[in-house]
Backbone as numpy.savetxt, mean C-alpha at the origin, in Angstrom:
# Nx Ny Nz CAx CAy CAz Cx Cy Cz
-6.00 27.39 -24.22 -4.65 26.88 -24.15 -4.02 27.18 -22.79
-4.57 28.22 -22.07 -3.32 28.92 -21.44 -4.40 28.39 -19.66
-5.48 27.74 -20.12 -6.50 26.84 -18.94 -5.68 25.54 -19.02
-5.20 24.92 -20.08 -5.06 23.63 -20.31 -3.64 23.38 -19.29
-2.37 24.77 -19.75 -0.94 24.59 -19.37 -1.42 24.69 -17.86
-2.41 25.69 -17.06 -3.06 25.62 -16.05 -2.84 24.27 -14.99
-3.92 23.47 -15.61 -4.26 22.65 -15.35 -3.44 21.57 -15.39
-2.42 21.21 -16.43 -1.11 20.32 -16.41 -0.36 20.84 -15.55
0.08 21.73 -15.04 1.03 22.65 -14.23 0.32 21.86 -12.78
-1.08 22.39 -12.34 -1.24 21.71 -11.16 -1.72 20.06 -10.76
-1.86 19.54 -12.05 -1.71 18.00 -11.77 0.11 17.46 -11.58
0.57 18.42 -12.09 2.47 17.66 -12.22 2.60 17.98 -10.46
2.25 19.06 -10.18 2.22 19.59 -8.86 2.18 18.65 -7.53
0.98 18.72 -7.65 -0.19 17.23 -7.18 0.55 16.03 -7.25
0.82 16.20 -8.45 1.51 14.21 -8.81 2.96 14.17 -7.82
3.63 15.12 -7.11 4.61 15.03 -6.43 4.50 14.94 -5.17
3.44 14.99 -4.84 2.90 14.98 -3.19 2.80 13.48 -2.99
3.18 12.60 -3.42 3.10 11.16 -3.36 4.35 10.68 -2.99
4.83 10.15 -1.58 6.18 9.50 -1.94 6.03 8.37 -2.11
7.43 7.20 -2.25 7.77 6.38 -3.02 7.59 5.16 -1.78
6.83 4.16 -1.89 6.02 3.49 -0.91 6.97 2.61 0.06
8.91 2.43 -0.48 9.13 1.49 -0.23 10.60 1.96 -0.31
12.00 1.48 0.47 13.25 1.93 0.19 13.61 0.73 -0.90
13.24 0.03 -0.90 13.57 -1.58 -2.14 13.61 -0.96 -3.17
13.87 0.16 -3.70 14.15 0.36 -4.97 13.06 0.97 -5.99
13.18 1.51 -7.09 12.02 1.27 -7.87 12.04 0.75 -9.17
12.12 -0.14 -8.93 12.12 -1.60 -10.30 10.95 -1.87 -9.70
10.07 -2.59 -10.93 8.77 -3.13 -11.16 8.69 -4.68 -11.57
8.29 -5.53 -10.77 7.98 -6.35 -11.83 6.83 -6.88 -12.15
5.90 -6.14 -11.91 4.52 -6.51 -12.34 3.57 -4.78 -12.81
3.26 -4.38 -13.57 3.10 -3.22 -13.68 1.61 -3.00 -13.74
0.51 -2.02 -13.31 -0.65 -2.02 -13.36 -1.77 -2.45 -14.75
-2.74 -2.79 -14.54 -3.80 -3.41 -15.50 -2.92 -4.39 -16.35
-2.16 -4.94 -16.04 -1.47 -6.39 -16.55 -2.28 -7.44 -16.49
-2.49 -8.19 -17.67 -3.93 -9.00 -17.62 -3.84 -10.11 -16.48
-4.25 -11.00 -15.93 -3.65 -12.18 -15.11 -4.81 -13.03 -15.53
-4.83 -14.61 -15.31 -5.76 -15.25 -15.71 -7.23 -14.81 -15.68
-7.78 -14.66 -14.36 -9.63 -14.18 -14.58 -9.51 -12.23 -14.33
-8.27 -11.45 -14.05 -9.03 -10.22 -13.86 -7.40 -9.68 -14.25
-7.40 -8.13 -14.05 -6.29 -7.39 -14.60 -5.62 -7.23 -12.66
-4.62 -7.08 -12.61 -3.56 -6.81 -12.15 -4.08 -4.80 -11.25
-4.10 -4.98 -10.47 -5.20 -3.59 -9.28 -3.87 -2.84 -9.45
-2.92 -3.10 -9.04 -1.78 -2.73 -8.26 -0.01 -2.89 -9.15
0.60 -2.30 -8.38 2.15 -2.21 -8.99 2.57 -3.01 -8.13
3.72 -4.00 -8.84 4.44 -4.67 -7.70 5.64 -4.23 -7.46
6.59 -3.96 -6.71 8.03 -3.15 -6.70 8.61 -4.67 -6.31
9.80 -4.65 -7.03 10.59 -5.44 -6.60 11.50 -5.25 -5.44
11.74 -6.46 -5.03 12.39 -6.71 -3.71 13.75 -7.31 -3.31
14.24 -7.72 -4.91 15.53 -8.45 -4.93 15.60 -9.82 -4.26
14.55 -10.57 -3.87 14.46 -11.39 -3.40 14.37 -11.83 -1.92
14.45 -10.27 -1.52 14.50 -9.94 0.16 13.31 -10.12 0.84
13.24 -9.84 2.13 12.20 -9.06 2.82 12.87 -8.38 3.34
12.13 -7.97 4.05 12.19 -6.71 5.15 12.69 -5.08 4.73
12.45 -4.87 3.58 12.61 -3.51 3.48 11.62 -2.58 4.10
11.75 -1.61 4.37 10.81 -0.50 4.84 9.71 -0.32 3.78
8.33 -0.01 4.31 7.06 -0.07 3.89 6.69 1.66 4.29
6.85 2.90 3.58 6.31 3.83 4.12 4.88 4.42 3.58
4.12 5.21 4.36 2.66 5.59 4.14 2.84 6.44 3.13
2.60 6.27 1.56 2.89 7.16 0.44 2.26 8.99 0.77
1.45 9.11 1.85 1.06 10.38 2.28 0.42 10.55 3.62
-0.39 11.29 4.26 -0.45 11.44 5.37 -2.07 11.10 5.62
-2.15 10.51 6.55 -3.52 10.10 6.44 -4.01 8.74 7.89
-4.94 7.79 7.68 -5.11 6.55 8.87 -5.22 5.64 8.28
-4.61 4.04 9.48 -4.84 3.04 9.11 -6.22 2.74 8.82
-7.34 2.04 7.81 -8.60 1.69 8.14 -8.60 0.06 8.18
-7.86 -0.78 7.52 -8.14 -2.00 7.75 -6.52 -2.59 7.80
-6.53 -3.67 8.75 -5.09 -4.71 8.65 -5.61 -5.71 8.81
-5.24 -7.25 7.86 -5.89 -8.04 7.54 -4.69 -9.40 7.93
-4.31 -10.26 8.01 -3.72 -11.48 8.06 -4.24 -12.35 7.90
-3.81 -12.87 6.58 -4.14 -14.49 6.00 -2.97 -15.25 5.53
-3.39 -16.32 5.34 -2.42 -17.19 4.68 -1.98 -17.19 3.14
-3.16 -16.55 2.66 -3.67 -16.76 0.96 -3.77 -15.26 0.48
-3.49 -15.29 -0.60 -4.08 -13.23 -1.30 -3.13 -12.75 -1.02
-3.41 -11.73 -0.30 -2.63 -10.26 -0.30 -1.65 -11.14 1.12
-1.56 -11.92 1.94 -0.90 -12.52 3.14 -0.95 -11.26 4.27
-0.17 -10.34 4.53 -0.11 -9.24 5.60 -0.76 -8.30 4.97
-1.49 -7.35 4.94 -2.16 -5.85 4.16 -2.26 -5.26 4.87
-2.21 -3.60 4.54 -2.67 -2.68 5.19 -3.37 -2.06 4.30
-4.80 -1.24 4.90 -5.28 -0.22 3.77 -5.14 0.73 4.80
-4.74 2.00 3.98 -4.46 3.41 4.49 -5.71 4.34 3.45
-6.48 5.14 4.53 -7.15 6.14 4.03 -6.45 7.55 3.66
-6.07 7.77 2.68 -5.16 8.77 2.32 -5.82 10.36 2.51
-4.80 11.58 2.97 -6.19 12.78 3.08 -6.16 12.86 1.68
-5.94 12.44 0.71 -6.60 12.97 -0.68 -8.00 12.30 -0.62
-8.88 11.10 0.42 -9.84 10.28 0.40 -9.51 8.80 -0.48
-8.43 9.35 -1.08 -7.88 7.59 -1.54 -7.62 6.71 -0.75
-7.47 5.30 -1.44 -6.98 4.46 -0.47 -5.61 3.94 -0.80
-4.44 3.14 -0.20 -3.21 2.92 -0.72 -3.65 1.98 0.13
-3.09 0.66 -0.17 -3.12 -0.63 -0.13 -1.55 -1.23 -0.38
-0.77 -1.49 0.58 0.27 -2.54 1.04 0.44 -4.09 1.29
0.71 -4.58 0.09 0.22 -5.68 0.58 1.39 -7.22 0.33
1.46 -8.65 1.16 2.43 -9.30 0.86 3.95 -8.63 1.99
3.30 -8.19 3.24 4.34 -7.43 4.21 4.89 -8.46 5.22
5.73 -8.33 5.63 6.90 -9.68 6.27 5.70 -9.43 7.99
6.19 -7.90 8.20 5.38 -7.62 9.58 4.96 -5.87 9.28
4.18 -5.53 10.26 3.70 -4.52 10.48 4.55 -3.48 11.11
4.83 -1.83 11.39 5.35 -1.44 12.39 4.55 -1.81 13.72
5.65 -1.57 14.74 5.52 -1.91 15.95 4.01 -1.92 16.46
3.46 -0.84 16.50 1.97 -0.55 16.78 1.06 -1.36 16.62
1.30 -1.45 15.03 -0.06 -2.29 14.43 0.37 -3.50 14.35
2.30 -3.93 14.62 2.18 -5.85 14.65 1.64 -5.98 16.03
2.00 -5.20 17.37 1.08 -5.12 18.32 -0.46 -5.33 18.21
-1.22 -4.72 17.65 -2.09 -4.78 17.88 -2.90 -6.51 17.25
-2.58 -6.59 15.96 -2.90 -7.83 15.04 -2.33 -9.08 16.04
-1.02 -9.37 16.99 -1.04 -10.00 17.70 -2.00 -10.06 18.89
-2.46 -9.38 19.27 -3.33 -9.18 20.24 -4.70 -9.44 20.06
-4.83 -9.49 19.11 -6.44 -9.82 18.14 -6.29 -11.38 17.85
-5.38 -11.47 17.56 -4.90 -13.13 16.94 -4.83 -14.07 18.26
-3.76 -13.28 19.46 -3.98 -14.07 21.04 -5.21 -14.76 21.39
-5.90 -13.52 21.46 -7.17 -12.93 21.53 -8.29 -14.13 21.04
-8.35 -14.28 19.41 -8.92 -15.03 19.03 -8.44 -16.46 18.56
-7.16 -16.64 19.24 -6.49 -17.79 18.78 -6.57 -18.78 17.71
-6.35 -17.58 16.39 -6.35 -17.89 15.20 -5.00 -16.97 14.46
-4.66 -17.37 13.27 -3.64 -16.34 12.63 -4.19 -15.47 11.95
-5.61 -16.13 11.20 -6.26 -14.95 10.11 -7.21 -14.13 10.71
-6.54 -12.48 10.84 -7.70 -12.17 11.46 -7.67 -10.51 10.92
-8.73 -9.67 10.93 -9.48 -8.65 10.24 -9.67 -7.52 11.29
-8.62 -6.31 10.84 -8.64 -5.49 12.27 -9.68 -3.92 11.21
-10.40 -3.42 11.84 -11.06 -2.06 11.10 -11.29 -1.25 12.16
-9.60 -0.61 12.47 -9.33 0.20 13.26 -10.51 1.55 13.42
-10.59 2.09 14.64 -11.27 3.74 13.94 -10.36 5.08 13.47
-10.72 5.87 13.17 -9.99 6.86 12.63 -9.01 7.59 13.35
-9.15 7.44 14.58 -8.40 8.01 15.30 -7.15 7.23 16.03
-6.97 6.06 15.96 -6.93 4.92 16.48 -4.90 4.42 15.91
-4.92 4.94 14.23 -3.77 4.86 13.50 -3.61 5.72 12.84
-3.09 7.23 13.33 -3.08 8.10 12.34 -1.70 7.85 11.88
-0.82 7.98 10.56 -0.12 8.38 10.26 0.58 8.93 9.39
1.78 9.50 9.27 2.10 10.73 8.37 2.98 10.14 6.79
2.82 11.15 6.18 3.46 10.78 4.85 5.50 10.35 5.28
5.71 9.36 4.88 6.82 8.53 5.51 7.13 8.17 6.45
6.28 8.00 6.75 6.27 7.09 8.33 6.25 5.83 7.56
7.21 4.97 8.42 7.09 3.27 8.56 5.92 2.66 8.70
5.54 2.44 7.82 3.98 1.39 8.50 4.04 -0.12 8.07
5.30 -0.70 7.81 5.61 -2.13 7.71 7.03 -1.87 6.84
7.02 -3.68 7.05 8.23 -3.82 6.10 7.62 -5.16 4.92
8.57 -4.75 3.63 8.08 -5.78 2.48 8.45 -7.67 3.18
7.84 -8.30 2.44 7.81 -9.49 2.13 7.19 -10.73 1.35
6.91 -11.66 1.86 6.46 -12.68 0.88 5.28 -13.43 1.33
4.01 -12.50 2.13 3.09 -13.43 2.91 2.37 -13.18 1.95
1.00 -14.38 2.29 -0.21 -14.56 0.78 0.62 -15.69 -0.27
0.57 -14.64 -1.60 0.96 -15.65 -2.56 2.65 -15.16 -2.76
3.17 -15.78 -3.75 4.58 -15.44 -4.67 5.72 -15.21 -3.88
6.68 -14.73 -4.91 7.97 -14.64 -4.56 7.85 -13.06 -3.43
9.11 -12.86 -2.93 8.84 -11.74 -2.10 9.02 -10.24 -2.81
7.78 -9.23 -2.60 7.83 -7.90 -3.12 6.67 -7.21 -2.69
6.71 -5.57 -3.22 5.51 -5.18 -2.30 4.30 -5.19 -3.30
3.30 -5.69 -3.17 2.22 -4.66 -4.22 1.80 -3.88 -3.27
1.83 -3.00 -4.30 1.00 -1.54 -3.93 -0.14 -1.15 -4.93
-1.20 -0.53 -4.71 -2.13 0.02 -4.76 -2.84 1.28 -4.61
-3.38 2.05 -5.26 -4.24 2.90 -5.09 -5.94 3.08 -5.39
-6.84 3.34 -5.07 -8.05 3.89 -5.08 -8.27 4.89 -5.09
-9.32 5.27 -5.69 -10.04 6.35 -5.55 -11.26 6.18 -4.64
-12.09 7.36 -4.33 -12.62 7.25 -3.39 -13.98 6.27 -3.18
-14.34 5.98 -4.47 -15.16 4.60 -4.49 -14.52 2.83 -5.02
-13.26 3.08 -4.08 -12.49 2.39 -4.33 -11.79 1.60 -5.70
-11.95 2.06 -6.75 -11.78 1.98 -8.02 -10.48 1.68 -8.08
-9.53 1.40 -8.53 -8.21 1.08 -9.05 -7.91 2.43 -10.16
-6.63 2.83 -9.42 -5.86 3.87 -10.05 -4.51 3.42 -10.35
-3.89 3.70 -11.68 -2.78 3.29 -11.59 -1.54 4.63 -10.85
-1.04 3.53 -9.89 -0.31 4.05 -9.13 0.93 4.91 -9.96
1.25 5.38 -10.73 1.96 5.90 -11.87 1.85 7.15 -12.32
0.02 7.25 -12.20 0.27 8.62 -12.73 0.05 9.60 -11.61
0.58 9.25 -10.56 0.24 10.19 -9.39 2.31 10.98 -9.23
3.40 10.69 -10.23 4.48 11.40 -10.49 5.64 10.12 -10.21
5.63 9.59 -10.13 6.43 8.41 -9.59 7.43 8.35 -10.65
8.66 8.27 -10.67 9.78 8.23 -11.45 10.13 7.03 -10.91
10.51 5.86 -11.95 11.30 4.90 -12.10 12.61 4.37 -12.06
């Protein structure tokens, strides 16, 4: 019993080292493993009130590994390698912070295309738990909001929820 209170004691712990991915509030309107036509729902969507541009922060401290731009899917993404070895996934972002809309323009100049696939190295985008690393919006599919995401370290889908997140 007294392993078990243990062990709940340092997951509640743990579960608070996560901040809250986004200043837009925390209303949901799409909530994890929600069925969708061919597969379940990876990710939480936070609502956005119909906005863009709210602040996008790095839920913990860690590097950029991939920024992606398409027209279709996720539209703007970032994946962040978290130091827990997770991944957090941003995705449906108006623009990037300064750095990395820098850089994705420069790749895009570059290859004079819009859709294009950046897999920064590790050293390349470090950044810290609340730091700005975009702002929400409506690129890819739907109305405007953020999904967010988590992984585990073989990229598995975690629901973003039980890591302490209050509603």
């Amino acid at each position: 019993m007294v392993l078990l209170l243990i062990a709940w004691m340092i997951s509640v712990a743990s579960a608070q080292e996560y901040f809250w991915p986004t200043d837009a509030g925390k209303v949901l309107t799409s909530s994890f493993a929600e069925s969708r036509d061919d597969r379940f729902h990876a990710g939480i969507d936070v609502k956005t009130w119909g906005q863009i541009g709210y602040k996008v922060f790095a839920v913990r401290s860690g590097y950029v590994t991939r920024i992606q731009v398409s027209p279709y899917g996720y539209g703007r993404v970032l994946y962040q390698t978290l130091d827990t070895g997770e991944t957090a996934v941003y995705a449906h972002l108006s623009r990037f912070a300064p750095a990395l809309q820098s850089a994705v323009e420069k790749k895009q100049e570059a290859r004079g295309r819009y859709s294009v696939t950046l897999l920064p190295k590790k050293e390349q985008f470090p950044v810290q738990q609340g730091e700005v690393i975009g702002y929400t919006g409506e690129s890819g599919i739907g109305y405007p909001h953020l999904h967010f995401e988590l992984r585990d370290r073989a990229s598995r889908p975690i629901n973003p929820l039980t890591k302490g997140y209050r509603l």
